[in-house]
PDB file of C-alpha atoms and ligand atoms in Angstrom:
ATOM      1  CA  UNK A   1     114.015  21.555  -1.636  1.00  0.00           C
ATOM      2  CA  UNK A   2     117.449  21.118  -0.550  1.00  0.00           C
ATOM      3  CA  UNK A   3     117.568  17.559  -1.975  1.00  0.00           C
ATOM      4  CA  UNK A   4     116.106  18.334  -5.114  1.00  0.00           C
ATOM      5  CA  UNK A   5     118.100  19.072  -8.569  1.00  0.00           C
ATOM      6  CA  UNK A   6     117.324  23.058  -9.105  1.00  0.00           C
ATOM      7  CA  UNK A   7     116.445  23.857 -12.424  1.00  0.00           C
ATOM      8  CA  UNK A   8     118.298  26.016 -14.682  1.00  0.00           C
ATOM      9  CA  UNK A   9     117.757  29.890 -15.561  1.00  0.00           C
ATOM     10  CA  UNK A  10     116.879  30.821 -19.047  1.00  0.00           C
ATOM     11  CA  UNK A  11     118.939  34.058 -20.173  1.00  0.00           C
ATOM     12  CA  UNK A  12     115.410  36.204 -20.148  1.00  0.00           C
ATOM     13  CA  UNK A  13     114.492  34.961 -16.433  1.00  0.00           C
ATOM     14  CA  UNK A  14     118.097  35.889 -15.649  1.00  0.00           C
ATOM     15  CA  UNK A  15     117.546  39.200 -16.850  1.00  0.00           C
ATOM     16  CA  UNK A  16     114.153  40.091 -14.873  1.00  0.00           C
ATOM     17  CA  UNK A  17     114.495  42.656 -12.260  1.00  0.00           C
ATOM     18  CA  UNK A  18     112.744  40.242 -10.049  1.00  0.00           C
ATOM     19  CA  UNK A  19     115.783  37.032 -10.680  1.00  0.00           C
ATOM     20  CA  UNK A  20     118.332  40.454 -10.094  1.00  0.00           C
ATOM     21  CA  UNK A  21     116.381  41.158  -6.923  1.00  0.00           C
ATOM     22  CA  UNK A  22     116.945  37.625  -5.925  1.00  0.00           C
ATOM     23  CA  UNK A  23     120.384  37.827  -6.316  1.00  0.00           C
ATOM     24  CA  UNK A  24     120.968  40.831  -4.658  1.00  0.00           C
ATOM     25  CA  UNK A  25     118.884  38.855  -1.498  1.00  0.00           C
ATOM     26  CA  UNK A  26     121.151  35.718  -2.093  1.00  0.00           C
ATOM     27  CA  UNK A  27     124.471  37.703  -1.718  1.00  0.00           C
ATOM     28  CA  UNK A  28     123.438  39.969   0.964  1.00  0.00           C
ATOM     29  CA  UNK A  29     121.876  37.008   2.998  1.00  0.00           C
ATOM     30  CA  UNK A  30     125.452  35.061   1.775  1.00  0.00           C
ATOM     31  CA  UNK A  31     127.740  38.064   3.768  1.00  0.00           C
ATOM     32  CA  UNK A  32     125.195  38.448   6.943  1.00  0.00           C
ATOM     33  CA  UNK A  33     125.347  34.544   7.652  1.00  0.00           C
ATOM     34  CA  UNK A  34     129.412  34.262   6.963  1.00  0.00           C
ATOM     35  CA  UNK A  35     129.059  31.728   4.310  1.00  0.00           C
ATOM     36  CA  UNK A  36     131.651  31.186   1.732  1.00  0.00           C
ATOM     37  CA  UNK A  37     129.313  30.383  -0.566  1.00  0.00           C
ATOM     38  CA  UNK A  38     125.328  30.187  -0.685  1.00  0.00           C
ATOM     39  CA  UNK A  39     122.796  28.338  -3.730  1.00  0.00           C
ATOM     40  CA  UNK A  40     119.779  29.329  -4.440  1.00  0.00           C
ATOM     41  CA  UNK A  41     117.733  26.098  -2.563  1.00  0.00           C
ATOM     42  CA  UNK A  42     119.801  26.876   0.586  1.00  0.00           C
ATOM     43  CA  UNK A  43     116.995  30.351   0.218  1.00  0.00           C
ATOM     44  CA  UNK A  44     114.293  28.312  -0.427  1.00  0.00           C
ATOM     45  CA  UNK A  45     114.153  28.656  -4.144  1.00  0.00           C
ATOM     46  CA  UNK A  46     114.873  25.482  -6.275  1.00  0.00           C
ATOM     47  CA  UNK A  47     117.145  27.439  -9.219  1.00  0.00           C
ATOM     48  CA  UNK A  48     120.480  26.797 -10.757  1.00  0.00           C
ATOM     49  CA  UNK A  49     122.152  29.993  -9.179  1.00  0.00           C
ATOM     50  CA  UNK A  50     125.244  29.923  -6.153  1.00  0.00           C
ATOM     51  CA  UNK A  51     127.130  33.194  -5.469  1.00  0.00           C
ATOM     52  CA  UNK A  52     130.547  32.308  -3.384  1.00  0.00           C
ATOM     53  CA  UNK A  53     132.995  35.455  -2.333  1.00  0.00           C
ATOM     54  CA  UNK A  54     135.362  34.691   0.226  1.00  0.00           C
ATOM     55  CA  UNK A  55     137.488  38.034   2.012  1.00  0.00           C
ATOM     56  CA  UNK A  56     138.726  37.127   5.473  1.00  0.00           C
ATOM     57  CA  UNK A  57     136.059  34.782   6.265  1.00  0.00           C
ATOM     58  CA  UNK A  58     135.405  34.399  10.032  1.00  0.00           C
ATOM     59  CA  UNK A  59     133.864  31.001   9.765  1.00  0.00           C
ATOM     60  CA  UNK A  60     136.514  29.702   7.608  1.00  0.00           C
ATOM     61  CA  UNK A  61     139.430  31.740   8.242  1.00  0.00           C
ATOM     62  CA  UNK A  62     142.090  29.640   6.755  1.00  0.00           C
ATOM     63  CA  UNK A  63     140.018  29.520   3.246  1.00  0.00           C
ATOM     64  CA  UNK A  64     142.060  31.965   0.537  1.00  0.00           C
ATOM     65  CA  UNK A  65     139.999  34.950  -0.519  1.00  0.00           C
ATOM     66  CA  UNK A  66     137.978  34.915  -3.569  1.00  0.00           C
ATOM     67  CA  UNK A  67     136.543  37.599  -5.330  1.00  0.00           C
ATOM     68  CA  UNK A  68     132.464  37.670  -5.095  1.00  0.00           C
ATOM     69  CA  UNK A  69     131.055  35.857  -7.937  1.00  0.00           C
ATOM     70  CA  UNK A  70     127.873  34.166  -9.128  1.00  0.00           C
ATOM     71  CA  UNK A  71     127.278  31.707 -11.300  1.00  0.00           C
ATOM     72  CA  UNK A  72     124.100  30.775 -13.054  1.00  0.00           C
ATOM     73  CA  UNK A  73     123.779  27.551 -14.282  1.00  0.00           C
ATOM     74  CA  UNK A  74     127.261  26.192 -13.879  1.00  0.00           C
ATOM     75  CA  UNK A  75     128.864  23.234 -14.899  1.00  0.00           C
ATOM     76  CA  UNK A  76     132.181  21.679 -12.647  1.00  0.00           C
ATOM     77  CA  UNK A  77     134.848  19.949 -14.716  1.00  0.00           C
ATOM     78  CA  UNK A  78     136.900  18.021 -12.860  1.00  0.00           C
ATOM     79  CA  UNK A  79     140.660  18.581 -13.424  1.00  0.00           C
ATOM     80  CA  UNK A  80     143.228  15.834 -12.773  1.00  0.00           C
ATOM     81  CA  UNK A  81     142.782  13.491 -10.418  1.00  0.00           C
ATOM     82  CA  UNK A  82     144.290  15.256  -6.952  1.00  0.00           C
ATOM     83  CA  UNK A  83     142.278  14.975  -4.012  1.00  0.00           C
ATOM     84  CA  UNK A  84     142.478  16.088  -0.316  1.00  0.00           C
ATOM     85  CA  UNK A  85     140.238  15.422   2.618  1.00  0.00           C
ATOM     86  CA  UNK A  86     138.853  18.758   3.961  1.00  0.00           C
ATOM     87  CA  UNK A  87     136.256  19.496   6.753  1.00  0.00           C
ATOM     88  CA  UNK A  88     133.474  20.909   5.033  1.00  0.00           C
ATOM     89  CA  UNK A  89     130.265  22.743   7.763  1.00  0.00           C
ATOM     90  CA  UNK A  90     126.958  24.178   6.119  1.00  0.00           C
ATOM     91  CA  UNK A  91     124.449  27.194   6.857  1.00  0.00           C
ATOM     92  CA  UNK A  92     121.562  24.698   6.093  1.00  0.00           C
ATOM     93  CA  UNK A  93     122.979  21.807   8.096  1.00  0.00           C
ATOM     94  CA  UNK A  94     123.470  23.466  11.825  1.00  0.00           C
ATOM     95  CA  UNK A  95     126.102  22.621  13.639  1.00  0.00           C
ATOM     96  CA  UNK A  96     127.865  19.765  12.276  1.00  0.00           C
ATOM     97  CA  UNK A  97     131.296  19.387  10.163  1.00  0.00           C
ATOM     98  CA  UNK A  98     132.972  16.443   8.546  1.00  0.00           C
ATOM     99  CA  UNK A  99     135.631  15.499   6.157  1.00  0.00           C
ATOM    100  CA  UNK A 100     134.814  15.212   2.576  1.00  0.00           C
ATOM    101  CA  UNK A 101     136.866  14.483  -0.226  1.00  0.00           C
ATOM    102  CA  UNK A 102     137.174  17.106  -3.366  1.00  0.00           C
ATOM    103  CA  UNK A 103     139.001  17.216  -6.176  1.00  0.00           C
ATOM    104  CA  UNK A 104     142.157  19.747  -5.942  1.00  0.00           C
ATOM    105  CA  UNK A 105     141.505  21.212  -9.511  1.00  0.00           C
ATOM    106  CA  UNK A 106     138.154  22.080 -11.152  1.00  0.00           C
ATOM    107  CA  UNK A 107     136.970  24.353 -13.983  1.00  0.00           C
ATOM    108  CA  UNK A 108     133.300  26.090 -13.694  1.00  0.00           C
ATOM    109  CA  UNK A 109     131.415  26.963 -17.065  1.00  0.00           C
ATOM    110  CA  UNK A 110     128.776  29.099 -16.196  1.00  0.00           C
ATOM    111  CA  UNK A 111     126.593  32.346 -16.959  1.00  0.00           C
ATOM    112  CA  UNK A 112     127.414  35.135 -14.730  1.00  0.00           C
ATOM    113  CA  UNK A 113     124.879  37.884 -13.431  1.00  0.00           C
ATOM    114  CA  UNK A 114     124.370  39.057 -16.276  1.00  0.00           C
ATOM    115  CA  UNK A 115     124.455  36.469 -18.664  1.00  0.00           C
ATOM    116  CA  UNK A 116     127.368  36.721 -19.914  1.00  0.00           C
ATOM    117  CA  UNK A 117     129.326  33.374 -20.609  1.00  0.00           C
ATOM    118  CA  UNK A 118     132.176  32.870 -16.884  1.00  0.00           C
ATOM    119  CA  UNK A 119     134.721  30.181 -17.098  1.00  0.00           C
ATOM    120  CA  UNK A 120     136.832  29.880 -14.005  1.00  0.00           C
ATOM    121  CA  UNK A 121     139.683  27.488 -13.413  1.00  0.00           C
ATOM    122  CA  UNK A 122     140.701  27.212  -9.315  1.00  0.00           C
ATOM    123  CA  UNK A 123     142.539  24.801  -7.464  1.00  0.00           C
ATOM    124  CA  UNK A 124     142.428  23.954  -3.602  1.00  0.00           C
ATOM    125  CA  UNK A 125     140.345  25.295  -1.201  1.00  0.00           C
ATOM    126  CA  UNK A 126     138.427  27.254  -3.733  1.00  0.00           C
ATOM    127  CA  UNK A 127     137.596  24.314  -5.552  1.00  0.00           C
ATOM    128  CA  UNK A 128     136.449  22.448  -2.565  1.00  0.00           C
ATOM    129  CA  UNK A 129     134.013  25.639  -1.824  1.00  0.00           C
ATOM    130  CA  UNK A 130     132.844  25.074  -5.385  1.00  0.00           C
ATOM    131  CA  UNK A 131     131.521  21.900  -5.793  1.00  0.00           C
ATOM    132  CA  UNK A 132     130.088  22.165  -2.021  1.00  0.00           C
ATOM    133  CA  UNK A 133     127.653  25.352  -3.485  1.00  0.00           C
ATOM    134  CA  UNK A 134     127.321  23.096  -6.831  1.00  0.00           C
ATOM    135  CA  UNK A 135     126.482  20.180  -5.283  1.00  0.00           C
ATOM    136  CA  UNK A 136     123.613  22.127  -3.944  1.00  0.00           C
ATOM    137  CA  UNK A 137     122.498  22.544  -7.141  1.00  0.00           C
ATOM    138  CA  UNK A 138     122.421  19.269  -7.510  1.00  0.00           C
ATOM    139  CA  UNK A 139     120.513  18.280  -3.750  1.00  0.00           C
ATOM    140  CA  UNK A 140     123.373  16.767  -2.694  1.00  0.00           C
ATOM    141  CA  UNK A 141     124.744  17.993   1.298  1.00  0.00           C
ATOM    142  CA  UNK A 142     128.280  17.800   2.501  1.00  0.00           C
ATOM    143  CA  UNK A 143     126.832  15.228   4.590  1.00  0.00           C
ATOM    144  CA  UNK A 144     126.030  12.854   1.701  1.00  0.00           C
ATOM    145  CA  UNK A 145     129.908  12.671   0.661  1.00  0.00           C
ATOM    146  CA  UNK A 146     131.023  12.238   4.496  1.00  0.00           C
ATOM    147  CA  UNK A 147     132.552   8.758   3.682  1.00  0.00           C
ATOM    148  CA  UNK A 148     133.460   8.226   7.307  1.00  0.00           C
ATOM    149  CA  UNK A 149     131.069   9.314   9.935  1.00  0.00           C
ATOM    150  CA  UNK A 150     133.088   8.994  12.584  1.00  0.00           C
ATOM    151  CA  UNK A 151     134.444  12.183  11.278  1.00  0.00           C
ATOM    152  CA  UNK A 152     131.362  14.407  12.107  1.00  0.00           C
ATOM    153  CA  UNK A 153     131.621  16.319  14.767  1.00  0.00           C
ATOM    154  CA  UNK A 154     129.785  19.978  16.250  1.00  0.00           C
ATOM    155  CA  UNK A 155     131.586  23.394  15.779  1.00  0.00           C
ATOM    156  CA  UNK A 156     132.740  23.620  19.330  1.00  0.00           C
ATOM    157  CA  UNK A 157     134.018  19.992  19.237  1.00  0.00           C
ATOM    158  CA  UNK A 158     135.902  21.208  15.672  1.00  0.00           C
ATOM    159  CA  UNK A 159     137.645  23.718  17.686  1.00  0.00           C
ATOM    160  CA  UNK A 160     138.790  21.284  20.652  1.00  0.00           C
ATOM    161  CA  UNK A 161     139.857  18.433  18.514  1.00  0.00           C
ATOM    162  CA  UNK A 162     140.423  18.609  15.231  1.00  0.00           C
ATOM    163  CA  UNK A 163     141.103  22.607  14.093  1.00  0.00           C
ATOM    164  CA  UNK A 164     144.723  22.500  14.993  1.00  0.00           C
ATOM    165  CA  UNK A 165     145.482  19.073  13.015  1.00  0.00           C
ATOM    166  CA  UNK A 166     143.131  20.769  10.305  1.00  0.00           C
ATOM    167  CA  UNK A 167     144.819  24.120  10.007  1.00  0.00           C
ATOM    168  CA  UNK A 168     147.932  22.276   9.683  1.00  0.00           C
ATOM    169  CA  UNK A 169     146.784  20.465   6.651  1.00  0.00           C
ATOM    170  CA  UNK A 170     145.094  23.032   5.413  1.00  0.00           C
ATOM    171  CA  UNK A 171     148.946  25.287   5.184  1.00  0.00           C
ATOM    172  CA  UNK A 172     150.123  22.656   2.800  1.00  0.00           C
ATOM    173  CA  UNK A 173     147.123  22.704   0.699  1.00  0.00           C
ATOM    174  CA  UNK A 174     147.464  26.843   0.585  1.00  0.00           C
ATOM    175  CA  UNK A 175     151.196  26.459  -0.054  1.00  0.00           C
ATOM    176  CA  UNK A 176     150.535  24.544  -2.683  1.00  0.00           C
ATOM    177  CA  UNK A 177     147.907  25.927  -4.485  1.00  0.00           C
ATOM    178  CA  UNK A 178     148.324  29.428  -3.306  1.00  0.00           C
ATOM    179  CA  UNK A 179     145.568  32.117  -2.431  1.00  0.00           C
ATOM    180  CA  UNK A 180     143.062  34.113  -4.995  1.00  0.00           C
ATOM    181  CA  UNK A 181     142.453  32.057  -8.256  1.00  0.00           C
ATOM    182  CA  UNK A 182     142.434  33.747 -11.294  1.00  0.00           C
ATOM    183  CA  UNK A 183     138.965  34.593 -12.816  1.00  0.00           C
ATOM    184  CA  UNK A 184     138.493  34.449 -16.522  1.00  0.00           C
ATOM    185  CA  UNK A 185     135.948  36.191 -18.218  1.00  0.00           C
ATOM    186  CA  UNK A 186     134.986  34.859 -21.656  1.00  0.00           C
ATOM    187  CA  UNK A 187     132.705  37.400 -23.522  1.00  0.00           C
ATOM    188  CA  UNK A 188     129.338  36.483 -24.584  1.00  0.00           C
ATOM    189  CA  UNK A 189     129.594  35.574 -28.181  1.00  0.00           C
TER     190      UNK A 189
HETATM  191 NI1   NI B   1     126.243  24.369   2.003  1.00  0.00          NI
END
């Protein structure tokens, strides 16, 4: 399932108490794993849903916070053509990180929760955790945008080698984009 496209939600689906109950089971499982960001095929159900909420996240502590959000059939825009190399891990791919490249600057267009319509515009990290969880929706993995795989290494391996270099990186991308991205709510019309 993970390398399939998911399909997307029609508003009535969206609005079943069983899709909410799903939801609810997508966030919660989301927060108990430490992910910055979970799709719905990562829970073994092939739909166009990803939830990502950030707050001092011990498995990426040097990611800004974001507030929790989900987003139900998004589309990314890309934004300019900025781009940074970022080590990217994954709750369904165990143990294993490597760089990627994403785009600095990306807008979403997307239902939230509840239907109603969510357009957010977020630069650095925040994008990068955005089209990782999109490209899920897609059945595309981190590891299929690893362009060099001498890059890929384990967690504890991260740690030794590379998190210093990393973190140091990472500071300039921070500085530059700052933290928490505003989130713009467009209302239904
Ligand atoms: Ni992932």
């Amino acid at each position: 399932m993970l390398r399939e496209p998911a399909r997307q939600v029609t508003p009535t689906e969206l609005a079943s108490a069983e899709m909410q109950a799903f939801i609810e089971d997508l966030v919660e499982t989301m927060h108990a794993a430490n992910g910055a960001g979970l799709a719905a095929p990562q829970v073994g159900r092939s739909v166009a849903i990803a939830a990502v909420h950030v707050q001092a996240n011990p498995r990426y502590p040097y990611k800004p916070d974001f507030p929790l959000t989900v987003f139900v059939n998004p589309t990314l825009t890309v934004v300019g053509d900025e781009t940074a190399s970022l080590y990217e891990g994954c709750l369904s791919v165990p143990d294993l990180r490597g760089r990627v490249l994403r785009s600095m600057h990306v807008r979403v267009d997307a239902l939230d929760r509840h239907g109603a319509q969510l357009t957010v515009e977020t630069r650095g990290l925040t994008a990068g955790t955005f089209q990782h969880e999109f490209d899920h929706l897609e059945g595309k993995l981190f590891l299929d945008r690893v362009t060099d795989p001498a890059t890929l290494t384990t967690w504890s391996n991260f740690a030794r080698f590379h998190e210093a270099d990393f973190l140091r990186e990472v500071e300039v991308i921070n500085r530059r984009h700052g933290g928490v991205q505003g989130v713009r709510l467009v209302p239904a019309t």
